[in-house]
Short mmCIF file of C-alpha atoms in Angstrom, two decimals:
data_model
loop_
_atom_site.label_atom_id
_atom_site.label_comp_id
_atom_site.label_asym_id
_atom_site.label_seq_id
_atom_site.Cartn_x
_atom_site.Cartn_y
_atom_site.Cartn_z
CA MET A 1 103.21 98.31 105.92
CA PHE A 2 102.76 101.93 104.87
CA ALA A 3 104.72 101.24 101.69
CA LYS A 4 102.66 98.18 100.84
CA HIS A 5 99.16 99.31 101.81
CA GLY A 6 99.43 103.08 102.00
CA TYR A 7 98.77 105.31 104.97
CA GLU A 8 94.98 105.22 104.84
CA GLU A 9 94.75 101.44 104.45
CA THR A 10 97.22 100.66 107.25
CA SER A 11 95.58 100.40 110.65
CA THR A 12 97.35 100.73 113.97
CA GLU A 13 95.98 97.28 114.81
CA GLU A 14 97.84 95.82 111.81
CA ILE A 15 101.00 97.66 112.83
CA VAL A 16 101.04 96.40 116.42
CA ARG A 17 100.21 92.87 115.29
CA SER A 18 102.96 92.80 112.66
CA VAL A 19 105.70 94.08 114.99
CA GLY A 20 104.49 92.16 118.01
CA VAL A 21 103.95 95.04 120.42
CA THR A 22 100.96 96.33 122.31
CA ARG A 23 99.04 99.42 121.31
CA GLY A 24 100.30 101.02 124.54
CA THR A 25 103.91 100.39 123.52
CA LEU A 26 103.25 101.91 120.11
CA TYR A 27 101.66 105.01 121.62
CA SER A 28 104.44 105.39 124.18
CA GLN A 29 106.81 105.93 121.24
CA PHE A 30 104.49 107.77 118.82
CA ARG A 31 101.54 109.96 119.78
CA ASP A 32 99.48 108.67 116.85
CA LYS A 33 99.64 106.91 113.49
CA ALA A 34 100.64 110.15 111.76
CA ALA A 35 103.67 110.53 114.07
CA LEU A 36 104.74 106.98 113.24
CA PHE A 37 104.30 107.71 109.55
CA ALA A 38 106.38 110.90 109.94
CA ALA A 39 109.22 108.79 111.38
CA VAL A 40 108.95 106.35 108.46
CA TYR A 41 108.92 109.32 106.06
CA GLN A 42 112.12 110.76 107.61
CA GLU A 43 113.76 107.33 107.43
CA GLN A 44 112.92 107.08 103.72
CA ARG A 45 114.32 110.57 103.10
CA ALA A 46 117.57 109.62 104.82
CA ALA A 47 117.79 106.40 102.79
CA LEU A 48 117.22 108.36 99.59
CA ALA A 49 119.98 110.81 100.53
CA GLN A 50 122.29 107.89 101.29
CA SER A 51 121.60 106.41 97.84
CA ILE A 52 122.39 109.74 96.25
CA GLY A 53 125.59 110.01 98.31
CA GLU A 54 126.64 106.57 97.08
CA CYS A 55 126.00 107.72 93.52
CA ILE A 56 128.31 110.69 94.08
CA GLN A 57 131.06 108.35 95.28
CA VAL A 58 130.62 106.10 92.23
CA ALA A 59 130.75 109.14 89.93
CA ASP A 60 133.96 110.36 91.59
CA GLY A 61 136.50 110.99 88.87
CA ALA A 62 133.90 111.57 86.16
CA PRO A 63 133.53 115.08 84.78
CA ARG A 64 131.66 117.10 87.40
CA GLN A 65 128.81 117.82 85.02
CA GLN A 66 128.28 114.10 84.50
CA ALA A 67 128.37 113.56 88.26
CA VAL A 68 125.59 116.12 88.79
CA LEU A 69 123.50 114.50 86.06
CA ALA A 70 124.13 111.10 87.64
CA VAL A 71 123.01 112.37 91.05
CA CYS A 72 119.74 113.76 89.70
CA ARG A 73 119.17 110.66 87.58
CA ALA A 74 119.75 108.48 90.66
CA PHE A 75 117.23 110.54 92.63
CA ILE A 76 114.57 110.07 89.97
CA GLU A 77 115.34 106.37 89.56
CA LYS A 78 115.14 105.82 93.32
CA ALA A 79 111.93 107.87 93.42
CA ALA A 80 110.42 105.37 90.99
CA ASP A 81 110.82 102.57 93.55
CA PRO A 82 107.25 101.76 94.67
CA GLN A 83 108.10 101.94 98.38
CA VAL A 84 109.86 105.29 98.09
CA ARG A 85 107.24 106.59 95.68
CA ARG A 86 104.32 105.79 97.95
CA ILE A 87 105.85 107.08 101.19
CA LEU A 88 107.72 110.17 99.98
CA PHE A 89 105.69 111.34 97.02
CA ALA A 90 102.14 110.05 97.38
CA ASP A 91 101.23 109.64 101.05
CA GLY A 92 103.85 112.01 102.52
CA PRO A 93 102.47 115.19 100.95
CA ALA A 94 98.89 114.07 101.61
CA VAL A 95 99.38 113.08 105.26
CA LEU A 96 102.11 115.28 106.68
CA ASP A 97 102.11 118.95 107.47
CA GLN A 98 103.91 121.01 104.83
CA ASP A 99 106.46 122.08 107.45
CA VAL A 100 107.59 118.45 107.68
CA ILE A 101 107.75 118.11 103.90
CA ARG A 102 109.77 121.32 103.59
CA GLU A 103 112.24 120.54 106.40
CA PRO A 104 115.83 120.78 105.21
CA ASP A 105 116.57 117.59 103.40
CA PRO A 106 119.94 115.82 103.56
CA ALA A 107 119.87 115.74 99.76
CA LEU A 108 120.23 119.55 99.72
CA LEU A 109 123.68 119.24 101.27
CA LEU A 110 124.62 116.70 98.61
CA LEU A 111 123.41 119.03 95.88
CA ARG A 112 125.44 121.85 97.43
CA GLN A 113 128.52 119.61 97.40
CA ALA A 114 127.87 118.79 93.75
CA PHE A 115 127.17 122.34 92.52
CA GLU A 116 129.65 124.41 94.55
CA PRO A 117 132.75 123.12 92.72
CA LEU A 118 131.00 123.55 89.36
CA MET A 119 130.59 127.24 90.04
CA ALA A 120 134.07 127.62 91.51
CA GLU A 121 135.57 126.04 88.39
CA GLY A 122 133.44 128.11 86.00
CA VAL A 123 131.55 125.09 84.70
CA ILE A 124 128.34 126.86 85.68
CA ASP A 125 128.08 130.60 85.29
CA PRO A 126 127.83 132.30 88.69
CA LEU A 127 124.37 132.03 90.20
CA PRO A 128 123.13 132.32 93.78
CA LEU A 129 123.86 128.81 95.08
CA ASP A 130 121.03 128.39 97.60
CA PRO A 131 118.24 129.25 95.16
CA LEU A 132 119.84 127.00 92.55
CA ILE A 133 120.07 123.92 94.75
CA HIS A 134 116.55 124.50 96.10
CA LEU A 135 115.20 124.73 92.55
CA VAL A 136 117.03 121.57 91.49
CA TRP A 137 115.78 119.77 94.63
CA ALA A 138 112.21 120.98 94.03
CA THR A 139 112.44 119.81 90.43
CA CYS A 140 113.65 116.37 91.51
CA PHE A 141 110.98 116.15 94.22
CA GLU A 142 108.26 117.16 91.77
CA ALA A 143 109.60 114.59 89.31
CA GLY A 144 109.07 111.97 92.02
CA THR A 145 105.53 113.22 92.62
CA TYR A 146 104.81 113.15 88.89
CA ILE A 147 106.14 109.59 88.58
CA ALA A 148 104.10 108.51 91.62
CA SER A 149 100.84 109.67 90.04
CA ALA A 150 101.58 108.56 86.47
CA ASP A 151 99.65 105.70 84.91
CA ASP A 152 102.92 104.44 83.40
CA SER A 153 105.59 105.17 85.99
CA ALA A 154 108.41 103.67 83.89
CA ALA A 155 107.62 105.97 80.95
CA ALA A 156 107.17 108.94 83.29
CA GLN A 157 110.54 108.19 84.87
CA GLN A 158 112.31 108.18 81.51
CA GLU A 159 110.56 111.39 80.44
CA MET A 160 111.56 113.11 83.67
CA ILE A 161 115.18 111.99 83.42
CA GLY A 162 115.46 113.27 79.85
CA THR A 163 113.78 116.57 80.67
CA LEU A 164 115.84 117.14 83.81
CA GLU A 165 119.06 116.43 81.93
CA ARG A 166 118.09 119.06 79.33
CA LEU A 167 117.36 121.56 82.10
CA LEU A 168 120.64 120.92 83.88
CA THR A 169 122.80 121.03 80.78
CA GLY A 170 121.34 124.47 80.15
CA LEU A 171 123.25 125.62 83.25
CA TRP A 172 126.65 124.72 81.86
CA SER A 173 128.79 127.64 80.81
CA ARG A 174 129.03 127.77 77.03
CA SER A 175 132.76 127.10 77.23
CA GLN A 176 132.23 124.11 79.56
CA ALA A 177 129.33 122.29 77.90
CA VAL A 178 129.77 118.53 77.75
#
């Protein structure tokens, strides 16, 4: 319901009616509508990380640089999904406390797994890994936010993918550029 109508337009009455529970049952599990939304938000984040993980498995065997590009491209493509876009990038930042938004994301671990071997193999010149993966994650997250607020989300998605690919290829060591 949050994905279809948005947080503000979804009432607790609609929620309890659609899932067939009483208001008391809802509030025994979640202290308020915001707590329920936070659970939905976390579920969407986990699903997004799972999609990215699947992309890594599909890219297995490809040059590592291409795998990293594929992971970031998959993130942005998934972020363009209206359900993901509304929950994670539109309503999430507006409704939830910034501490919830900034909680360690499962996607950070996936980015670490993608970037660590690139540095070890000299594909990327040595950089502090944690700041790098946080910057890449923040860039992907902001791309999702940008797409969510764009008048033409399909065009915004393509612009973000192209721009992110240019940014990432700038990290490749000159001797390792694809």
